[in-house]
Each structure stands twice: as structure tokens, then as C-alpha cells.
Short mmCIF file of C-alpha atoms in Angstrom, two decimals:
data_model
loop_
_atom_site.label_atom_id
_atom_site.label_comp_id
_atom_site.label_asym_id
_atom_site.label_seq_id
_atom_site.Cartn_x
_atom_site.Cartn_y
_atom_site.Cartn_z
CA UNK A 3 10.27 45.70 -8.57
CA UNK A 4 10.48 43.60 -5.42
CA UNK A 5 12.80 44.68 -2.65
CA UNK A 6 15.16 41.92 -1.53
CA UNK A 7 15.40 41.16 2.17
CA UNK A 8 18.40 40.10 4.19
CA UNK A 9 18.35 37.00 6.40
CA UNK A 10 14.55 37.08 6.64
CA UNK A 11 12.84 33.83 7.59
CA UNK A 12 10.03 33.06 5.19
CA UNK A 13 7.45 30.39 5.95
CA UNK A 14 7.09 28.30 2.82
CA UNK A 15 3.80 27.05 1.44
CA UNK A 16 3.48 23.25 1.81
CA UNK A 17 3.91 21.27 -1.38
CA UNK A 18 0.82 19.96 -3.09
CA UNK A 19 0.39 16.20 -2.53
CA UNK A 20 1.17 15.24 -6.13
CA UNK A 21 4.30 17.36 -6.15
CA UNK A 22 5.57 16.00 -2.85
CA UNK A 23 4.93 12.39 -3.85
CA UNK A 24 6.63 12.70 -7.20
CA UNK A 25 9.77 14.18 -5.69
CA UNK A 26 9.73 17.24 -7.93
CA UNK A 27 10.31 20.65 -6.38
CA UNK A 28 12.43 19.00 -3.68
CA UNK A 29 15.88 20.07 -4.84
CA UNK A 30 17.90 23.28 -4.72
CA UNK A 31 19.66 24.82 -7.70
CA UNK A 32 22.75 27.02 -7.56
CA UNK A 33 23.45 29.26 -10.55
CA UNK A 34 27.07 30.37 -10.56
CA UNK A 35 30.41 29.85 -12.25
CA UNK A 36 32.46 30.74 -9.16
CA UNK A 37 34.18 27.62 -7.76
CA UNK A 38 34.59 29.20 -4.31
CA UNK A 39 30.87 29.93 -4.08
CA UNK A 40 30.02 26.40 -5.18
CA UNK A 41 32.31 24.99 -2.49
CA UNK A 42 30.82 27.11 0.30
CA UNK A 43 27.19 26.48 -0.62
CA UNK A 44 27.78 22.77 -1.23
CA UNK A 45 29.45 22.42 2.17
CA UNK A 46 26.44 23.99 3.90
CA UNK A 47 24.01 21.81 1.95
CA UNK A 48 26.03 18.65 2.52
CA UNK A 49 25.93 19.26 6.27
CA UNK A 50 22.14 18.83 6.23
CA UNK A 51 22.01 16.08 3.62
CA UNK A 52 20.97 18.20 0.65
CA UNK A 53 22.62 17.91 -2.77
CA UNK A 54 22.88 21.09 -4.80
CA UNK A 55 22.23 21.06 -8.53
CA UNK A 56 24.88 23.45 -9.86
CA UNK A 57 23.77 25.04 -13.11
CA UNK A 58 24.72 27.82 -15.47
CA UNK A 59 22.36 30.61 -16.55
CA UNK A 60 23.05 29.44 -20.10
CA UNK A 61 22.23 25.75 -19.62
CA UNK A 62 19.10 25.75 -17.45
CA UNK A 63 18.37 23.10 -14.86
CA UNK A 64 16.60 25.24 -12.29
CA UNK A 65 13.03 25.19 -13.60
CA UNK A 66 11.75 22.53 -11.18
CA UNK A 67 13.81 23.55 -8.14
CA UNK A 68 12.23 24.40 -4.80
CA UNK A 69 14.80 27.16 -4.23
CA UNK A 70 17.24 28.87 -6.57
CA UNK A 71 20.49 30.34 -5.30
CA UNK A 72 21.95 33.04 -7.55
CA UNK A 73 25.67 33.63 -7.38
CA UNK A 74 26.93 37.19 -7.26
CA UNK A 75 28.46 36.61 -10.69
CA UNK A 76 25.05 36.20 -12.39
CA UNK A 77 24.56 39.33 -14.49
CA UNK A 78 21.20 38.80 -16.18
CA UNK A 79 17.99 37.48 -14.60
CA UNK A 80 17.39 33.92 -15.87
CA UNK A 81 13.97 33.24 -17.28
CA UNK A 82 11.53 30.58 -16.17
CA UNK A 83 12.24 30.75 -12.43
CA UNK A 84 9.07 30.32 -10.37
CA UNK A 85 10.77 29.31 -7.12
CA UNK A 86 11.99 31.72 -4.42
CA UNK A 87 15.46 33.08 -5.11
CA UNK A 88 18.37 34.05 -2.87
CA UNK A 89 21.33 36.07 -4.07
CA UNK A 90 24.54 34.67 -2.54
CA UNK A 91 27.57 36.87 -2.01
CA UNK A 92 30.83 36.27 -0.18
CA UNK A 93 31.98 39.03 2.12
CA UNK A 94 35.37 40.60 1.59
CA UNK A 95 36.52 41.81 5.03
CA UNK A 96 38.45 44.68 3.49
CA UNK A 97 35.42 45.98 1.58
CA UNK A 98 32.49 44.77 3.68
CA UNK A 99 30.29 47.81 3.09
CA UNK A 100 30.88 47.66 -0.67
CA UNK A 101 30.06 43.94 -0.72
CA UNK A 102 26.71 44.61 0.93
CA UNK A 103 25.85 47.47 -1.39
CA UNK A 104 26.85 45.50 -4.48
CA UNK A 105 24.81 42.50 -3.31
CA UNK A 106 21.69 44.59 -2.82
CA UNK A 107 22.14 46.19 -6.20
CA UNK A 108 22.53 42.81 -7.88
CA UNK A 109 19.52 41.40 -6.02
CA UNK A 110 17.33 44.28 -7.13
CA UNK A 111 18.48 43.88 -10.72
CA UNK A 112 17.85 40.13 -10.73
CA UNK A 113 14.58 40.31 -8.78
CA UNK A 114 15.90 38.11 -5.96
CA UNK A 115 13.73 37.63 -2.89
CA UNK A 116 16.57 37.56 -0.37
CA UNK A 117 20.23 38.40 0.03
CA UNK A 118 22.59 36.14 2.00
CA UNK A 119 26.15 37.31 2.52
CA UNK A 120 28.47 34.51 3.58
CA UNK A 121 29.82 33.51 6.00
CA UNK A 122 27.65 35.64 8.33
CA UNK A 123 24.37 34.37 6.84
CA UNK A 124 25.39 30.70 6.75
CA UNK A 125 22.97 29.56 9.45
CA UNK A 126 20.11 31.52 7.90
CA UNK A 127 20.86 29.97 4.51
CA UNK A 128 20.87 26.46 6.01
CA UNK A 129 17.45 27.04 7.55
CA UNK A 130 16.18 28.44 4.25
CA UNK A 131 17.37 25.33 2.41
CA UNK A 132 15.64 23.07 4.93
CA UNK A 133 12.37 24.98 4.68
CA UNK A 134 12.52 24.77 0.89
CA UNK A 135 12.86 20.98 0.66
CA UNK A 136 10.80 20.25 3.79
CA UNK A 137 8.24 23.05 3.99
CA UNK A 138 7.22 23.91 7.57
CA UNK A 139 3.89 22.58 8.77
CA UNK A 140 1.89 23.22 11.92
CA UNK A 141 3.85 21.77 14.86
CA UNK A 142 2.79 18.33 16.05
CA UNK A 143 0.61 18.07 19.12
CA UNK A 144 3.19 17.97 21.90
CA UNK A 145 2.45 16.69 25.39
CA UNK A 146 4.75 17.00 28.39
CA UNK A 147 4.34 14.45 31.19
CA UNK A 148 5.84 15.53 34.53
CA UNK A 149 6.03 13.57 37.80
CA UNK A 150 4.83 15.28 40.95
CA UNK A 151 7.19 13.13 43.01
CA UNK A 152 9.51 10.16 42.64
CA UNK A 153 7.73 6.98 41.59
CA UNK A 154 4.63 8.81 40.39
CA UNK A 155 4.32 6.69 37.25
CA UNK A 156 4.82 9.57 34.82
CA UNK A 157 7.30 7.68 32.63
CA UNK A 158 4.96 4.70 32.36
CA UNK A 159 2.13 7.00 31.32
CA UNK A 160 4.33 8.78 28.77
CA UNK A 161 5.27 5.44 27.23
CA UNK A 162 1.64 4.28 27.21
CA UNK A 163 0.53 7.51 25.52
CA UNK A 164 3.15 7.11 22.81
CA UNK A 165 2.23 3.47 22.22
CA UNK A 166 -1.46 4.40 22.00
CA UNK A 167 -0.75 7.26 19.63
CA UNK A 168 1.17 4.99 17.28
CA UNK A 169 -1.56 2.36 17.48
CA UNK A 170 -4.17 4.86 16.32
CA UNK A 171 -2.13 5.67 13.24
CA UNK A 172 -0.38 8.82 14.45
CA UNK A 173 3.27 9.19 13.56
CA UNK A 174 4.55 9.25 17.12
CA UNK A 175 7.84 9.91 18.89
CA UNK A 176 8.55 9.40 22.58
CA UNK A 177 11.18 11.88 23.80
CA UNK A 178 13.19 11.29 26.96
CA UNK A 179 13.58 14.67 28.63
CA UNK A 180 15.38 13.47 31.75
CA UNK A 181 19.13 12.96 31.26
CA UNK A 182 19.44 11.36 34.71
CA UNK A 183 16.50 8.97 34.38
CA UNK A 184 18.45 5.97 33.11
CA UNK A 185 16.96 6.02 29.62
CA UNK A 186 13.32 5.64 28.64
CA UNK A 187 14.35 2.95 26.15
CA UNK A 188 14.61 0.60 29.16
CA UNK A 189 10.87 1.00 29.77
CA UNK A 190 10.20 -0.22 26.24
CA UNK A 191 12.86 -2.91 26.17
CA UNK A 192 14.65 -1.02 23.43
CA UNK A 193 18.01 -0.49 25.09
CA UNK A 194 19.73 -2.69 22.49
CA UNK A 195 17.78 -1.33 19.52
CA UNK A 196 20.02 0.49 17.06
CA UNK A 197 19.59 4.20 16.52
CA UNK A 198 20.70 7.56 17.82
CA UNK A 199 20.37 8.59 21.46
CA UNK A 200 20.62 12.03 22.99
CA UNK A 201 24.43 12.04 23.48
CA UNK A 202 24.99 11.66 19.73
CA UNK A 203 22.57 14.46 18.94
CA UNK A 204 24.01 16.67 21.67
CA UNK A 205 27.45 16.33 20.07
CA UNK A 206 26.19 17.39 16.65
CA UNK A 207 26.44 20.95 15.42
CA UNK A 208 24.14 23.20 13.46
CA UNK A 209 20.67 22.50 12.14
CA UNK A 210 18.72 19.26 11.96
CA UNK A 211 16.41 18.25 9.14
CA UNK A 212 13.15 16.64 10.32
CA UNK A 213 13.60 13.74 7.89
CA UNK A 214 17.09 13.09 9.27
CA UNK A 215 15.65 12.71 12.76
CA UNK A 216 12.97 10.32 11.52
CA UNK A 217 15.54 8.07 9.85
CA UNK A 218 18.00 8.09 12.75
CA UNK A 219 15.86 7.18 15.77
CA UNK A 220 15.27 3.66 17.13
CA UNK A 221 11.83 2.16 16.51
CA UNK A 222 9.62 0.13 18.84
CA UNK A 223 6.49 -1.30 17.20
CA UNK A 224 6.73 1.50 14.63
CA UNK A 225 7.07 4.24 17.23
CA UNK A 226 10.20 6.41 17.27
CA UNK A 227 12.06 6.76 20.58
CA UNK A 228 14.62 9.41 21.50
CA UNK A 229 16.22 8.21 24.72
CA UNK A 230 19.15 8.95 26.93
CA UNK A 231 21.61 6.14 27.43
CA UNK A 232 23.63 5.06 30.44
CA UNK A 233 26.73 7.18 29.73
CA UNK A 234 27.52 10.52 31.33
CA UNK A 235 24.76 12.97 30.45
CA UNK A 236 25.73 15.41 27.72
CA UNK A 237 24.61 19.02 27.68
CA UNK A 238 21.33 19.49 25.83
CA UNK A 239 20.42 22.81 27.35
CA UNK A 240 19.06 25.62 25.25
CA UNK A 241 19.69 25.42 21.54
CA UNK A 242 20.28 21.66 21.22
CA UNK A 243 17.02 20.57 22.87
CA UNK A 244 15.06 23.30 21.08
CA UNK A 245 16.51 22.27 17.71
CA UNK A 246 15.74 18.57 18.21
CA UNK A 247 12.26 19.17 19.61
CA UNK A 248 11.50 21.57 16.77
CA UNK A 249 12.55 18.96 14.22
CA UNK A 250 10.41 16.34 15.98
CA UNK A 251 7.40 18.65 15.89
CA UNK A 252 7.84 19.00 12.12
CA UNK A 253 8.44 15.30 11.46
CA UNK A 254 5.72 13.65 13.57
CA UNK A 255 2.02 13.99 14.36
CA UNK A 256 2.32 13.35 18.10
CA UNK A 257 5.27 14.15 20.36
CA UNK A 258 5.27 12.82 23.94
CA UNK A 259 7.99 14.25 26.18
CA UNK A 260 8.82 12.57 29.49
CA UNK A 261 9.99 15.51 31.60
CA UNK A 262 11.67 15.75 35.01
CA UNK A 263 10.25 17.90 37.80
CA UNK A 264 12.95 20.50 37.18
CA UNK A 265 12.23 20.81 33.45
CA UNK A 266 13.31 24.13 31.95
CA UNK A 267 10.59 26.66 31.30
CA UNK A 268 11.33 26.83 27.58
CA UNK A 269 10.77 23.10 27.17
CA UNK A 270 7.50 23.27 29.08
CA UNK A 271 6.28 26.18 26.95
CA UNK A 272 6.99 24.19 23.77
CA UNK A 273 4.30 21.68 24.81
CA UNK A 274 0.65 22.13 23.88
CA UNK A 275 -0.49 20.19 26.95
CA UNK A 276 1.31 19.56 30.23
CA UNK A 277 0.14 16.85 32.62
CA UNK A 278 1.41 16.44 36.17
CA UNK A 279 1.17 12.87 37.50
CA UNK A 280 0.87 12.27 41.25
CA UNK A 281 -0.08 9.34 43.49
CA UNK A 282 -3.00 9.86 45.88
CA UNK A 283 -0.83 10.30 48.96
CA UNK A 284 -0.50 13.28 51.30
CA UNK A 285 3.24 13.89 50.96
CA UNK A 286 3.11 13.33 47.22
CA UNK A 287 0.33 15.92 46.90
CA UNK A 288 2.28 18.47 48.95
CA UNK A 289 5.37 18.01 46.80
CA UNK A 290 3.31 18.08 43.61
CA UNK A 291 1.81 21.43 44.62
CA UNK A 292 5.31 22.93 44.50
CA UNK A 293 5.95 21.46 41.05
CA UNK A 294 2.52 22.68 39.90
CA UNK A 295 3.42 26.23 40.88
CA UNK A 296 6.50 26.15 38.65
CA UNK A 297 4.57 24.66 35.74
CA UNK A 298 1.70 27.16 35.97
CA UNK A 299 4.19 30.03 35.88
CA UNK A 300 5.28 28.98 32.39
CA UNK A 301 2.19 27.33 30.91
CA UNK A 302 -1.53 28.09 30.88
CA UNK A 303 -2.70 24.54 30.15
CA UNK A 304 -1.54 22.29 32.98
CA UNK A 305 -3.67 19.39 34.21
CA UNK A 306 -3.37 16.74 36.89
CA UNK A 307 -3.54 12.97 36.55
CA UNK A 308 -3.99 11.18 39.87
CA UNK A 309 -2.89 7.59 40.40
CA UNK A 310 -5.40 6.37 42.96
CA UNK A 311 -4.38 3.91 45.63
CA UNK A 312 -6.97 1.88 47.53
CA UNK A 313 -4.68 1.80 50.54
CA UNK A 314 -4.62 5.60 50.96
CA UNK A 315 -8.32 6.13 50.34
CA UNK A 316 -7.78 9.74 49.28
CA UNK A 317 -10.16 10.74 46.44
CA UNK A 318 -8.58 12.03 43.25
CA UNK A 319 -10.54 15.30 43.34
CA UNK A 320 -9.28 16.00 46.84
CA UNK A 321 -5.72 15.56 45.60
CA UNK A 322 -6.42 17.93 42.70
CA UNK A 323 -7.82 20.54 45.07
CA UNK A 324 -4.72 20.28 47.25
CA UNK A 325 -2.33 20.53 44.30
CA UNK A 326 -4.28 23.39 42.74
CA UNK A 327 -4.72 21.95 39.26
CA UNK A 328 -7.78 20.79 37.31
CA UNK A 329 -8.24 17.02 37.36
CA UNK A 330 -7.65 15.63 33.87
CA UNK A 331 -7.89 11.91 34.63
CA UNK A 332 -7.58 9.31 37.33
CA UNK A 333 -6.09 5.87 37.03
CA UNK A 334 -5.69 2.96 39.39
CA UNK A 335 -2.35 1.95 40.80
CA UNK A 336 -1.33 -1.36 39.23
CA UNK A 337 0.63 -3.69 41.42
CA UNK A 338 3.49 -5.49 39.79
CA UNK A 339 3.72 -3.11 36.82
CA UNK A 340 7.24 -1.93 37.64
CA UNK A 341 8.36 -5.52 38.14
CA UNK A 342 6.92 -6.51 34.76
CA UNK A 343 8.86 -3.73 33.06
CA UNK A 344 12.06 -4.70 34.90
CA UNK A 345 11.69 -8.24 33.58
CA UNK A 346 11.30 -7.02 30.02
CA UNK A 347 7.62 -7.87 29.77
CA UNK A 348 5.18 -5.84 27.70
CA UNK A 349 3.20 -2.81 28.74
CA UNK A 350 -0.34 -3.70 29.88
CA UNK A 351 -3.09 -4.34 27.33
CA UNK A 352 -6.56 -2.82 27.07
CA UNK A 353 -7.68 -4.23 30.44
CA UNK A 354 -5.15 -2.00 32.17
CA UNK A 355 -6.13 1.28 33.80
CA UNK A 356 -2.88 2.77 32.48
CA UNK A 357 -3.68 1.87 28.89
CA UNK A 358 -7.32 2.94 29.22
CA UNK A 359 -6.22 6.33 30.55
CA UNK A 360 -3.75 6.75 27.69
CA UNK A 361 -6.44 5.84 25.15
CA UNK A 362 -8.90 8.35 26.63
CA UNK A 363 -6.33 11.14 26.56
CA UNK A 364 -5.26 10.45 22.97
CA UNK A 365 -8.91 10.45 21.93
CA UNK A 366 -9.41 13.79 23.69
CA UNK A 367 -6.40 15.38 22.00
CA UNK A 368 -7.20 13.90 18.57
CA UNK A 369 -11.02 13.69 18.61
CA UNK A 370 -11.56 13.38 14.86
CA UNK A 371 -9.27 10.43 14.20
CA UNK A 372 -10.59 7.05 13.12
CA UNK A 373 -8.89 4.39 15.22
CA UNK A 374 -8.02 1.14 13.40
CA UNK A 375 -9.94 -1.89 14.64
CA UNK A 376 -6.78 -3.83 15.36
CA UNK A 377 -6.92 -4.19 19.12
CA UNK A 378 -3.98 -3.51 21.38
CA UNK A 379 -1.15 -5.92 20.88
CA UNK A 380 1.50 -6.08 23.62
CA UNK A 381 4.58 -4.04 22.80
CA UNK A 382 7.55 -6.38 22.23
CA UNK A 383 10.04 -6.05 25.04
CA UNK A 384 13.68 -6.84 25.50
CA UNK A 385 15.77 -9.33 27.43
CA UNK A 386 15.19 -10.65 30.94
CA UNK A 387 15.97 -8.89 34.21
CA UNK A 388 19.56 -10.05 34.70
CA UNK A 389 20.57 -9.35 31.12
CA UNK A 390 18.96 -5.91 31.18
CA UNK A 391 20.63 -4.92 34.44
CA UNK A 392 24.02 -5.98 33.09
CA UNK A 393 23.51 -4.16 29.80
CA UNK A 394 22.20 -1.04 31.47
CA UNK A 395 25.12 -0.75 33.87
CA UNK A 396 27.83 -1.23 31.24
#
């Protein structure tokens, strides 16, 4: 007889393609006749957009469920259950120890895989529901782009990487990691595009389903964008950012995070690759060396991208040696690029050093992908300079 576990996270096996496409095995069944248990479980499920199928052991209705919740009132093990099962009990504060013992006894009798005693196990149960209907997959390739100094061009590169990733057929999201940066949606001309920004997510509570994030974010040429807005920055430290980034890594193929120089170590460690961007100037290199030290302390895979400037004449490799990081790529400084973005014009096309660098990096990180022969169309941008300034400052 299997021994039930308490609050144990179990990594689910991904659904077979035909099952996922047909929609079967994507619902959760609750077997109980206790109204209070139905109310508590339904409230948890409703908070993450999942509808429970409430059934009776006598009537069936659980055979094609991805997860079966067994109420503490179920006395006999129902037949025909192939999905994982969780025994749900509600704690009585006056008899807490007896509740736990009774729950374990019932779970052993019914052959349940887990025991969840509410309300203490509510968050665990929510995560278990999410993993049942959206089985965890390997996290998306996540890249953090960090400026070595102000005006390094890191945000432009992050946007170009995301655009290139989407163009190659990767499900891509561009994440704004700098609450004081003015909003990365301005770079893409998406400041008026409808969808959730960080403040709305920061105000939310509890868990976040990957599919919910996909549906809620603004889109630019098919690419999802999670940006800050121009209101007072909300607190996304710790759990909030980790929850959102974790959902993004489950929902997309490619996650590009535009990070500030002071990015928290936990955020940096969540990235598979970290790239520091620095102009080929002496003071910029000195400042970038300090940032590089912080990044190396929390990540083993940090590279340097040098934006070369004909006026300085400093070779990219010399900058890399001074900063103390391996040289990943070099790109030319492009005059007028910032002005183009301010005016709501598109990001550069394939003739741009910025776009060529982004394409080379995406190809390096996803070497086996077949890139569609569609060419690089300019990304549609927003309103003109005056309108964008007025909208951004409101």
C-alpha cells in the first residue's frame, strides 16, 4: 500500500500531445458531499481560474480528470481512478492532532497519494492544482541583459533580442526588470497597448497560472511584453517577481529580462545567460567592472557585449580585458537610434548592427531552430514624440 505524503511537491509528467490538444485530462474532480469542503476547494480553484467538477463516489465523473481531490467524508476507494489523488481534510483547531491522524488513516485506506489539511495546506494545494492542469516543463531559456553604465544600450538590445526571438518562431516575452526605467513599452511604442503591467501584478496575491500570464500581457507584433508604467513603482521584491518570472518561464520559449545594474542576486541567478552591455569608453569600462564583479558573484555564465564607438577607438577586446569578462559580441554604435525610438519609429532592420547582433545571439542560444524565411519587418511603433511625451508623463 502506498504511503501518502503531506504537502509534497510532485513534478507532473507532461500530457501527451493528443491529450493536451483534445482538452481531456485538464480538469480537476472533487469527490465529497460536504458543502464546506466544496466551498473551500472551489474558492482556491476559482482564484487561479480553475473550475472544479464536484462529483459523488456513487455517480462517477472523475475518470478523465487530471487530479482527483478526495473529501475526508469518502469512506470507500472509488474505482477507475488513474490520476493522482489528494485527500482533503479541514483542520479543527480544538482537535488538530486527531484531524491529522484521521486524515492519514483515511488516505492510507483510500490509497491517496497526498494529504492536504486546510487551511494550512492551501498554498500547496493551489500549486498542485496548477501543476495538474498545466504540467511543469523545462524552464524557458532566460537571458538577463544588464547595462554597465547609463546609456549603454542594454534596453535596446533586450528589445531587439525579444523581437528576433519572436521572429524566429519562439514564443517570446520581454520582461521589464527596472521599476525606475520609465517602462520598456515606450521602447516598443506599446505604451497605449492594453494589457497588464507590473503594478497590477504586484498588487495580486497568491499563485499565477502560466496561461493567465500569457492571456493578460500586451502584445507587440506577437511578442508579449511585461512592462512597468509611469506610476509610482510598486514592490515586486522577492516572492512577486519570482512568481511572475517562474510563470513566464513555464509559458514561453524565450524570456528576455531587461535588468538594472543593481538587480537582485536571485533574479540574476534565475537567468540561464547574463550579458553585460558597455560602450567602448574608459569610464564606462571602469564602472562596468564593478557591475561585473557583482554579477560574477551570483552567476557563472556572464558575458560582455561591447558597443564600439569609432570616436573612442578602444578595441572591444581591450574593454573586455579591463572589465574582466569574456567577450560575447561587439556591435557598432548607431547614431540617431535613440531619437528614432523617441519619435515612435521602428527598431532597425537587418542592416542594423543591433539587429545583426541580436540575430547572432538568438542563433547561438537556439542553434537547432529553423528560422522562417520571412525577412525582418519593422516593428510597428506608437505615436509621435509630442504625443508620447505627454502620455508618458500623465
